[in-house]
Amino acid sequence: MNNTLIFGHKSPDTDTICSALVYADLKNALGEEAKPARLGDISSETQFALDYFGVTAPEYIEKVDEDVDNVILVDHNEFQQSVDNINDVRISEVIDHHKVSNFETKEPLYFRAEPVGCTATILNKIFKENEVIVSKENAGLMLSAIISDSLLLKSPTCTAEDREAAYELAEIAGVDLDTYGLEMLKAGADLSDKTALDLVTMDAKEFTMGDSKVQVAQVNAVDTNQIYASQDAIEKEIEKLINDNNLELFLFVATDILENDSDALALGQAKGNVEKAFDVKLDEHNRALLKGVVSRKKQIVTNLSEQF
Amino acid sequence: MNNTLIFGHKSPDTDTICSALVYADLKNALGEEAKPARLGDISSETQFALDYFGVTAPEYIEKVDEDVDNVILVDHNEFQQSVDNINDVRISEVIDHHKVSNFETKEPLYFRAEPVGCTATILNKIFKENEVIVSKENAGLMLSAIISDSLLLKSPTCTAEDREAAYELAEIAGVDLDTYGLEMLKAGADLSDKTALDLVTMDAKEFTMGDSKVQVAQVNAVDTNQIYASQDAIEKEIEKLINDNNLELFLFVATDILENDSDALALGQAKGNVEKAFDVKLDEHNRALLKGVVSRKKQIVTNLSEQF
Ligand SMILES: [Mn+2]
Ligand SMILES: [Mn+2]
């Protein structure tokens, strides 16, 4: 029997964790052996969803064991966001909704990326294509992933397909979409127990823009001022990350989930590119309000890349 | 209205041409504007299929015009196999069945690769998913693509899905699969009017293996001895290509479509890697018989890559 491991990106978000769990369950239903895994800590938002639907988190792995035959990547494809020994494993499948970059295989594979707002939306289609019934738990996890990636259907990344899937899944999961969604987002936005290091690493992604290495970290908050009360400590952690990883830019994005705006902090040699990308001026604290910006993928990375 | 261009790889084979034609037709049936194009000359095999089903070849393009909004890549994804100005265009979709390599986008896209033997097999599924009826012409083109890529269903790349699609499409196209297939392959294997330059370029693909540039050219023949009657002239053309393109290796593969073997000619500094990859000795003419080898993708490129 094939030994297959399914995992999402480092600094896992709710879509990454839920998609790994749900896709492994679907594979099992189809008679294929597959186990979910994760590459980092579970966020409080994700934990809320897991607890709500009574599902156990996937096992943490540092690297892929030698006895694993295949890995399936969900919710990412770029190798720098994946497991450290990604170059030594056989990738049999990718299910993703991001741009394709820094990815290659030696053999043909099943690679399915669609320009939708969430990996779980694609998984919901795959259930239908294979005529497998979606359980209450799987519906709850996929719904949570869509709510998380779309900030309750408000992000510009959210497509009609995501919206339709969300309403359909809420019905199966037996929850009211808005009530459950806001509760889950607030659980993730409860940052009271987070250290400055937690804040800058809990959802950070690295990108290569031009020849430069850039990290963009995003945290959701109900009150962004509360985050920046500890700006000094946050800056110290970011400066350390910039030095340790030779980053040209670290952009820290605090997103207000009620206002749907972001208060961003830019550090590093290339911080001027943030001003150009969003047509803003960084204030004396290196911060700027990005009006209506909530999507790292569609509003931040695309605009920022063009400046490098 | 969006201005979309659909094309396959350079040195177009039957799958590349037919997939571009068929997918453009499907897009039009779905109310989306799209035009097929090609990046090189039509082979005599492909011409046979086009003539048989009364379809005109797509227009030749040297590069993508500035007024094109999107391009869709079929039957390839690696940029070195694509149009020269691929870095300046927006890729909205990829439909392919090859390994993924040297490909990236700035934005999310629809990327669909499946480990089947032919792009047309995937297109046949897309017709069904969209509930569009397959015309006799489109069935004939897709069938021709499958026959070509699978060497009449005999290649190890040919999957159960390809086989099923082929029989289904032969029915719609109103032809006997084996009779039509052999006729088409023989039309392609008629090399009587080919110059040595034609032979080494008509179906050549470039790959990056390790840090080395490698080209693998393949021609189908009924009698491979007839090809090597002009080995001196062929070698001269290959040496020129090696010099002009800084190749470490040029592997010329003459595939016997009746015996399903290949007689290969290896030139370049790294020709020793061919011996290691296939456990053969090149004779004094730098040639070796590769028993049972008919698939560039599954039998040649994978084995050869490991040696670099
Ligand atoms: Mn996602
Ligand atoms: Mn093909």
XYZ file of C-alpha atoms and ligand atoms in Angstrom:
618
model
C 0.000 0.000 0.000
C 1.219 3.473 -0.829
C 2.323 5.576 2.098
C 1.092 9.090 1.335
C 1.396 12.220 3.464
C -0.762 15.321 2.893
C 0.246 18.722 4.224
C -0.093 22.454 3.652
C 2.378 25.295 4.116
C 4.554 26.337 7.027
C 3.003 28.780 9.509
C -0.213 26.872 8.856
C -3.492 28.765 8.559
C -6.971 27.313 8.831
C -7.207 26.439 5.115
C -3.880 24.583 5.219
C -4.796 22.498 8.281
C -8.407 21.807 7.322
C -7.550 20.965 3.699
C -4.926 18.436 4.797
C -7.415 16.789 7.178
C -10.318 16.783 4.740
C -8.336 15.611 1.712
C -6.807 12.732 3.698
C -10.320 11.730 4.766
C -11.525 11.885 1.151
C -8.580 9.764 -0.012
C -9.401 7.196 2.654
C -13.023 7.167 1.518
C -11.731 6.420 -1.979
C -9.721 3.482 -0.643
C -6.340 5.225 -0.811
C -4.153 5.352 2.278
C -3.174 8.896 3.211
C -2.321 10.712 6.414
C -2.579 14.439 7.148
C 0.358 16.315 8.678
C 1.277 19.879 9.621
C 4.484 21.895 9.449
C 3.854 24.260 12.359
C 1.694 25.247 15.307
C -2.093 25.361 15.186
C -3.433 28.922 15.447
C -6.156 29.759 17.949
C -8.527 30.366 15.025
C -7.878 26.882 13.639
C -8.083 25.352 17.112
C -11.517 26.918 17.523
C -12.701 25.213 14.327
C -11.185 21.845 15.301
C -12.763 21.995 18.761
C -16.129 23.095 17.390
C -16.353 20.116 15.042
C -14.544 17.663 17.323
C -11.609 16.923 15.030
C -8.032 16.203 16.175
C -5.205 18.252 14.665
C -2.874 16.485 12.218
C 0.488 15.301 13.490
C 3.391 17.753 13.418
C 6.331 16.780 11.202
C 9.718 18.421 10.937
C 10.575 16.589 7.752
C 9.162 13.822 5.591
C 10.291 10.356 6.736
C 12.169 8.142 4.316
C 9.437 5.504 4.273
C 6.911 7.945 2.780
C 6.270 7.135 -0.898
C 4.347 10.239 -1.966
C 3.455 13.613 -0.629
C 0.450 15.694 -1.598
C 0.758 19.460 -1.182
C -2.397 21.391 -0.356
C -2.809 25.177 -0.172
C 0.734 25.898 -1.429
C 3.211 24.943 -4.094
C 6.272 27.145 -3.539
C 9.094 25.036 -2.108
C 10.256 27.706 0.356
C 6.816 27.482 2.008
C 6.954 23.681 2.147
C 8.721 21.041 4.190
C 12.503 21.437 4.413
C 13.310 18.204 2.559
C 10.766 18.801 -0.213
C 13.494 18.229 -2.827
C 13.983 14.647 -1.652
C 10.371 13.488 -1.874
C 8.044 12.438 -4.657
C 5.182 14.902 -5.069
C 2.203 13.023 -6.495
C -0.394 15.798 -6.249
C -0.886 19.484 -5.616
C -4.261 21.075 -4.795
C -3.859 24.828 -4.500
C -5.235 28.280 -5.235
C -2.021 30.366 -5.275
C 0.261 31.536 -8.041
C 2.739 28.898 -9.189
C 6.376 29.624 -8.406
C 9.528 27.828 -7.277
C 7.922 24.465 -7.948
C 9.146 21.578 -10.051
C 8.945 17.829 -10.358
C 10.897 15.149 -12.167
C 7.755 13.305 -13.214
C 4.236 14.119 -14.374
C 1.848 14.628 -11.483
C -1.718 15.622 -10.726
C -1.490 19.399 -10.270
C -4.709 21.274 -9.769
C -4.680 24.971 -9.081
C -7.727 27.127 -9.549
C -8.054 30.902 -9.124
C -10.553 30.645 -6.280
C -10.336 32.032 -2.754
C -9.639 28.860 -0.843
C -8.266 25.337 -1.297
C -11.304 23.908 0.492
C -13.552 25.232 -2.293
C -11.659 23.014 -4.740
C -11.857 20.064 -2.338
C -15.627 20.507 -2.129
C -15.708 20.090 -5.930
C -13.521 17.000 -5.749
C -16.000 15.404 -3.314
C -18.734 15.947 -5.893
C -16.640 14.728 -8.816
C -16.001 11.523 -6.901
C -19.565 11.305 -5.600
C -18.419 11.050 -1.985
C -20.806 12.406 0.652
C -19.454 15.290 2.751
C -19.709 14.530 6.484
C -20.739 17.172 9.011
C -17.132 17.342 10.270
C -15.617 17.742 6.816
C -18.238 20.359 5.939
C -17.371 22.272 9.106
C -13.655 22.172 8.371
C -14.062 23.265 4.742
C -16.442 26.038 5.778
C -13.933 27.238 8.390
C -11.201 27.312 5.751
C -13.323 29.417 3.394
C -14.339 31.842 6.155
C -10.703 32.202 7.180
C -9.253 32.737 3.694
C -12.049 35.101 2.656
C -12.419 36.983 5.950
C -16.073 36.005 6.078
C -16.547 36.320 2.291
C -15.334 39.941 2.324
C -11.885 39.558 0.742
C -11.473 40.417 -2.966
C -10.056 36.900 -3.390
C -13.501 35.485 -2.637
C -15.203 34.214 -5.803
C -18.779 33.205 -6.515
C -17.658 29.585 -6.217
C -16.290 30.174 -2.709
C -19.495 31.884 -1.652
C -21.711 29.096 -3.001
C -19.552 26.446 -1.371
C -19.640 28.313 1.963
C -23.446 28.489 2.083
C -23.791 24.875 1.010
C -21.253 23.693 3.615
C -22.785 25.782 6.429
C -26.031 23.933 5.795
C -24.359 20.518 6.042
C -22.319 21.616 9.063
C -25.497 22.849 10.753
C -24.249 26.342 11.627
C -25.236 29.899 10.758
C -22.479 31.160 8.504
C -22.186 34.709 9.893
C -22.558 33.801 13.572
C -20.117 30.915 13.431
C -17.770 32.836 11.133
C -17.424 35.885 13.346
C -16.969 33.698 16.420
C -14.163 31.801 14.699
C -12.435 34.952 13.413
C -12.631 36.525 16.861
C -11.056 33.420 18.395
C -8.176 33.904 15.957
C -8.035 37.622 16.647
C -7.637 37.042 20.395
C -3.977 37.936 20.630
C -3.840 38.444 24.408
C -1.521 35.474 25.012
C 0.786 36.168 22.042
C 4.380 37.297 22.367
C 5.889 39.706 19.847
C 7.664 36.748 18.235
C 4.344 34.895 17.942
C 2.775 37.869 16.200
C 5.451 38.202 13.522
C 5.769 34.449 12.839
C 2.288 32.973 13.336
C 1.277 33.615 9.726
C 4.407 34.714 7.882
C 5.178 33.755 4.288
C 8.391 34.239 2.378
C 8.474 35.346 -1.259
C 11.187 35.957 -3.807
C 10.483 39.268 -5.538
C 12.934 40.135 -8.275
C 16.185 39.044 -6.645
C 15.007 39.999 -3.165
C 13.744 37.912 -0.287
C 10.621 39.370 1.279
C 8.475 38.168 4.174
C 4.880 39.225 4.626
C 3.248 38.411 7.977
C -0.447 38.915 8.599
C -2.472 38.867 11.830
C -6.179 39.426 12.184
C -7.328 41.665 15.017
C -10.445 43.273 16.398
C -8.333 46.212 17.581
C -5.050 46.843 15.782
C -3.958 49.474 18.338
C -3.702 46.720 20.905
C -1.120 44.987 18.685
C 0.978 48.106 18.169
C 1.022 48.821 21.911
C 4.047 46.515 21.794
C 5.517 47.891 18.545
C 9.034 48.170 20.013
C 9.153 44.472 20.840
C 7.652 43.586 17.447
C 10.293 45.663 15.652
C 13.092 43.910 17.537
C 11.811 40.494 16.405
C 11.443 41.687 12.831
C 14.976 43.178 12.748
C 16.283 39.820 13.918
C 14.381 37.979 11.186
C 15.676 40.428 8.575
C 19.269 39.830 9.667
C 18.983 36.058 10.071
C 17.263 35.547 6.712
C 18.826 38.312 4.607
C 15.460 39.884 3.904
C 15.192 43.085 1.891
C 11.779 43.736 3.379
C 9.558 42.516 6.183
C 5.968 43.691 5.942
C 3.856 43.127 9.028
C 0.147 43.475 8.280
C -2.385 43.861 11.101
C -5.817 43.391 9.562
C -8.910 44.772 11.254
C -11.554 42.089 10.735
C -14.431 44.457 11.510
C -13.274 47.445 9.425
C -11.632 45.363 6.664
C -8.555 47.603 6.615
C -4.920 46.861 7.418
C -2.408 48.765 9.531
C 0.991 47.794 8.127
C 4.514 48.073 9.513
C 7.398 47.976 6.999
C 11.045 47.392 7.902
C 14.121 46.650 5.813
C 16.118 48.298 3.037
C 13.283 48.002 0.526
C 10.560 49.516 2.696
C 10.227 52.331 0.150
C 8.664 49.781 -2.201
C 5.685 49.555 0.143
C 5.053 53.275 -0.300
C 5.181 52.917 -4.077
C 3.094 49.738 -4.170
C 0.190 51.190 -2.170
C 0.669 54.886 -2.879
C 1.011 55.702 0.820
C 3.594 57.413 3.045
C 5.014 55.453 5.961
C 4.725 57.578 9.110
C 7.575 58.154 11.586
C 6.810 54.710 13.076
C 7.214 53.062 9.634
C 3.499 52.381 9.543
C 0.740 53.101 7.044
C -2.983 52.397 6.891
C -3.829 50.328 3.820
C -7.475 51.187 3.154
C -9.571 48.186 2.138
C -6.555 45.871 1.991
C -7.250 42.479 3.559
C -5.777 39.967 1.110
C -2.074 39.178 1.238
C -2.278 37.250 -2.000
C -4.429 39.466 -4.171
C -3.742 42.916 -2.790
C -0.334 42.800 -1.156
C 1.936 40.300 -2.902
C 0.849 41.200 -6.430
C 1.263 44.958 -5.906
C 4.499 44.587 -4.011
C 6.085 42.194 -6.529
C 5.792 44.783 -9.272
C 8.101 47.134 -7.362
C 11.019 44.687 -7.238
C -14.157 40.799 -24.699
C -11.011 39.028 -23.591
C -8.467 38.346 -26.273
C -7.113 34.866 -25.517
C -4.553 32.849 -27.458
C -4.130 29.080 -27.010
C -0.960 27.297 -28.069
C 1.219 24.277 -27.362
C 4.977 23.845 -27.417
C 7.618 24.651 -30.000
C 8.383 21.908 -32.540
C 4.668 21.152 -32.338
C 3.510 17.542 -32.328
C 0.013 16.288 -33.060
C -1.160 16.627 -29.434
C 0.040 20.224 -29.252
C -1.682 21.291 -32.477
C -4.902 19.342 -31.973
C -5.236 20.385 -28.318
C -4.894 24.061 -29.218
C -7.543 23.721 -31.947
C -9.956 21.669 -29.848
C -9.628 23.748 -26.673
C -10.207 26.982 -28.589
C -13.324 25.429 -30.079
C -14.522 24.351 -26.637
C -13.907 27.841 -25.238
C -15.932 29.308 -28.087
C -18.743 26.847 -27.384
C -18.696 28.123 -23.789
C -19.040 31.705 -25.010
C -15.406 32.687 -24.398
C -13.354 34.185 -27.193
C -10.169 32.251 -27.879
C -7.950 31.616 -30.885
C -5.568 28.712 -31.469
C -1.986 29.356 -32.571
C 1.185 27.357 -33.248
C 4.867 27.991 -32.628
C 6.308 25.932 -35.471
C 5.712 23.876 -38.600
C 2.988 21.270 -38.919
C 4.424 17.738 -39.167
C 3.263 15.398 -41.914
C 1.614 13.253 -39.240
C -0.410 16.203 -37.949
C -1.190 17.334 -41.494
C -2.621 13.892 -42.208
C -4.982 14.226 -39.244
C -6.012 17.780 -40.192
C -6.691 16.752 -43.796
C -8.573 13.627 -42.772
C -10.993 15.588 -40.594
C -11.060 18.733 -42.764
C -9.654 21.149 -40.194
C -7.365 24.101 -40.950
C -4.094 24.432 -39.051
C -3.849 27.206 -36.456
C -2.023 30.381 -37.379
C 1.744 30.512 -36.879
C 2.999 33.106 -34.397
C 6.557 34.135 -33.676
C 5.618 35.939 -30.486
C 2.467 36.954 -28.636
C 1.109 40.329 -29.779
C 0.740 43.119 -27.260
C -3.040 43.251 -27.645
C -3.437 39.698 -26.343
C -4.862 39.704 -22.793
C -4.331 36.072 -21.822
C -2.569 33.022 -23.102
C -3.495 29.420 -22.404
C -0.709 26.855 -22.611
C -1.633 23.364 -23.689
C 0.619 20.282 -23.764
C 3.561 22.053 -22.068
C 4.436 24.306 -19.182
C 8.229 24.753 -19.292
C 9.037 28.261 -20.493
C 11.958 27.163 -22.681
C 9.473 25.112 -24.724
C 7.054 28.013 -25.019
C 6.804 31.243 -26.981
C 9.873 33.498 -26.753
C 8.097 36.360 -24.963
C 6.315 34.082 -22.457
C 7.657 36.212 -19.586
C 5.739 39.248 -20.859
C 2.293 37.678 -21.092
C -0.439 36.787 -18.625
C -0.949 33.025 -18.451
C -4.549 32.351 -17.455
C -4.567 28.579 -17.862
C -2.395 25.543 -18.396
C -3.705 22.140 -19.504
C -0.872 19.643 -19.582
C 0.349 16.134 -18.857
C 4.085 16.735 -18.383
C 6.233 17.273 -15.326
C 6.162 20.828 -14.013
C 9.399 22.763 -14.340
C 10.651 26.238 -15.187
C 7.146 27.646 -14.859
C 5.878 30.503 -12.740
C 3.188 33.133 -12.624
C 2.609 36.340 -10.721
C -1.047 35.559 -10.113
C -3.209 32.551 -9.327
C -4.314 30.719 -12.454
C -6.160 27.626 -13.579
C -3.426 25.002 -13.836
C -4.466 21.478 -14.622
C -1.887 18.792 -15.117
C -2.734 15.124 -14.916
C -0.396 12.150 -15.201
C -2.087 10.763 -18.325
C -0.607 10.031 -21.738
C -2.004 12.945 -23.697
C -3.394 16.449 -23.248
C -6.387 15.549 -25.420
C -7.468 12.938 -22.858
C -7.835 15.746 -20.306
C -9.697 17.909 -22.839
C -12.129 15.070 -23.462
C -12.904 15.146 -19.712
C -13.350 18.921 -19.784
C -15.958 18.547 -22.556
C -17.895 16.195 -20.278
C -17.506 18.365 -17.196
C -18.966 21.272 -19.166
C -21.571 19.082 -20.874
C -20.493 20.199 -24.328
C -21.041 17.698 -27.131
C -17.877 16.556 -28.953
C -18.161 17.111 -32.717
C -16.857 14.583 -35.221
C -13.957 16.921 -36.069
C -12.961 17.491 -32.451
C -13.229 13.764 -31.751
C -10.968 13.051 -34.732
C -8.386 15.599 -33.579
C -8.358 14.364 -29.980
C -8.142 10.764 -31.149
C -5.202 11.658 -33.403
C -3.433 13.320 -30.474
C -3.852 10.245 -28.280
C -2.673 7.893 -31.022
C 0.359 10.102 -31.611
C 1.405 10.515 -27.980
C 0.807 6.857 -27.138
C 2.171 5.351 -30.366
C -1.169 3.647 -30.959
C -1.729 2.944 -27.227
C 1.584 1.038 -26.976
C 3.686 3.545 -25.035
C 4.164 3.026 -21.277
C 2.802 6.579 -20.848
C -0.607 5.362 -22.063
C -3.050 5.026 -19.156
C -6.433 3.333 -18.895
C -8.013 6.787 -19.224
C -6.226 7.432 -22.530
C -7.305 4.054 -23.863
C -10.932 4.574 -22.891
C -10.945 8.060 -24.380
C -9.398 6.766 -27.606
C -12.047 4.089 -28.150
C -14.843 6.484 -27.285
C -13.486 9.170 -29.637
C -12.883 6.707 -32.499
C -16.583 5.878 -32.322
C -17.612 9.541 -32.530
C -15.053 10.220 -35.265
C -16.353 7.238 -37.235
C -12.995 5.532 -37.796
C -11.448 2.208 -36.894
C -8.818 3.038 -34.286
C -6.093 0.643 -35.481
C -6.546 1.215 -39.196
C -6.701 4.999 -38.927
C -3.955 5.064 -36.303
C -1.428 3.098 -38.319
C -2.204 5.154 -41.419
C -1.602 8.376 -39.484
C 1.617 7.150 -37.863
C 2.903 5.983 -41.246
C 2.166 9.410 -42.736
C 4.338 10.872 -39.983
C 7.001 8.256 -40.476
C 7.329 9.105 -44.144
C 10.618 10.932 -43.953
C 11.446 10.822 -47.665
C 11.226 14.595 -48.129
C 13.067 15.488 -44.903
C 16.489 17.086 -44.812
C 18.946 16.209 -42.050
C 18.080 19.532 -40.387
C 14.368 18.652 -40.530
C 15.022 15.329 -38.834
C 16.920 16.779 -35.886
C 14.563 19.723 -35.336
C 11.077 18.503 -36.272
C 10.360 17.208 -32.763
C 13.201 18.392 -30.543
C 12.721 19.476 -26.939
C 15.189 21.186 -24.676
C 15.589 20.282 -21.010
C 17.702 21.557 -18.159
C 19.220 18.562 -16.380
C 21.265 19.476 -13.339
C 23.090 22.519 -14.666
C 23.277 21.172 -18.203
C 21.260 21.963 -21.297
C 20.129 18.859 -23.129
C 18.067 18.418 -26.277
C 16.204 15.231 -27.069
C 14.828 14.890 -30.612
C 12.531 12.075 -31.598
C 11.365 10.874 -35.015
C 9.055 7.991 -35.743
C 10.030 5.684 -38.576
C 8.976 2.475 -40.228
C 12.632 1.745 -41.035
C 15.256 3.421 -38.864
C 18.098 2.312 -41.156
C 16.711 4.612 -43.800
C 17.213 7.534 -41.411
C 20.772 6.612 -40.536
C 21.693 6.276 -44.209
C 22.361 10.005 -43.862
C 23.999 9.829 -40.429
C 26.931 12.050 -41.506
C 24.633 14.910 -42.471
C 22.556 14.426 -39.298
C 25.700 14.588 -37.140
C 26.766 17.837 -38.797
C 23.435 19.474 -37.962
C 23.562 18.199 -34.388
C 27.126 19.453 -33.858
C 25.971 22.860 -35.032
C 23.036 22.839 -32.592
C 25.348 21.785 -29.755
C 27.687 24.695 -30.467
C 24.998 27.298 -31.063
C 23.020 26.397 -27.935
C 25.797 25.306 -25.551
C 24.310 21.852 -25.176
C 26.010 19.224 -23.061
C 24.138 16.507 -24.882
C 21.990 16.017 -27.962
C 20.147 12.731 -28.053
C 18.546 11.855 -31.381
C 15.993 9.066 -31.020
C 14.691 7.209 -34.068
C 11.701 5.192 -32.930
C 10.546 2.153 -34.905
C 6.747 2.358 -34.794
C 6.302 -1.278 -35.786
C 8.913 -2.836 -33.459
C 8.423 -0.276 -30.640
C 12.188 0.113 -30.132
C 14.435 3.126 -30.569
C 17.800 3.500 -32.304
C 19.468 6.451 -30.576
C 22.398 8.661 -31.571
C 24.169 10.571 -28.761
C 26.548 13.497 -29.283
C 28.048 16.021 -26.907
C 30.333 16.008 -23.865
C 27.781 14.240 -21.695
C 27.030 11.373 -24.075
C 28.415 8.969 -21.468
C 25.298 9.705 -19.419
C 23.221 7.970 -22.084
C 25.194 4.769 -21.537
C 24.644 4.960 -17.798
C 20.964 5.918 -18.073
C 20.021 2.982 -20.297
C 22.780 0.534 -19.373
C 23.967 0.304 -22.981
C 27.252 0.844 -24.846
C 27.301 3.373 -27.659
C 28.854 1.741 -30.716
C 31.611 3.311 -32.847
C 28.922 5.442 -34.557
C 27.732 6.802 -31.168
C 24.541 4.792 -31.506
C 22.729 2.305 -29.288
C 19.519 0.310 -29.582
C 17.179 1.154 -26.712
C 14.994 -1.961 -26.425
C 11.324 -1.196 -25.764
C 11.987 2.525 -25.416
C 9.375 4.649 -27.186
C 8.502 7.387 -24.696
C 10.689 10.461 -24.451
C 8.883 11.617 -21.328
C 8.566 8.446 -19.314
C 11.531 6.408 -20.480
C 14.134 8.861 -21.738
C 13.923 12.162 -19.853
C 13.353 10.624 -16.425
C 16.252 8.137 -16.746
C 18.572 10.682 -18.294
C 17.841 13.418 -15.728
C 19.073 11.183 -12.920
C 22.553 11.075 -14.478
C 23.044 14.860 -14.376
Mn -5.608 29.021 1.320
Mn 1.314 15.631 -25.352
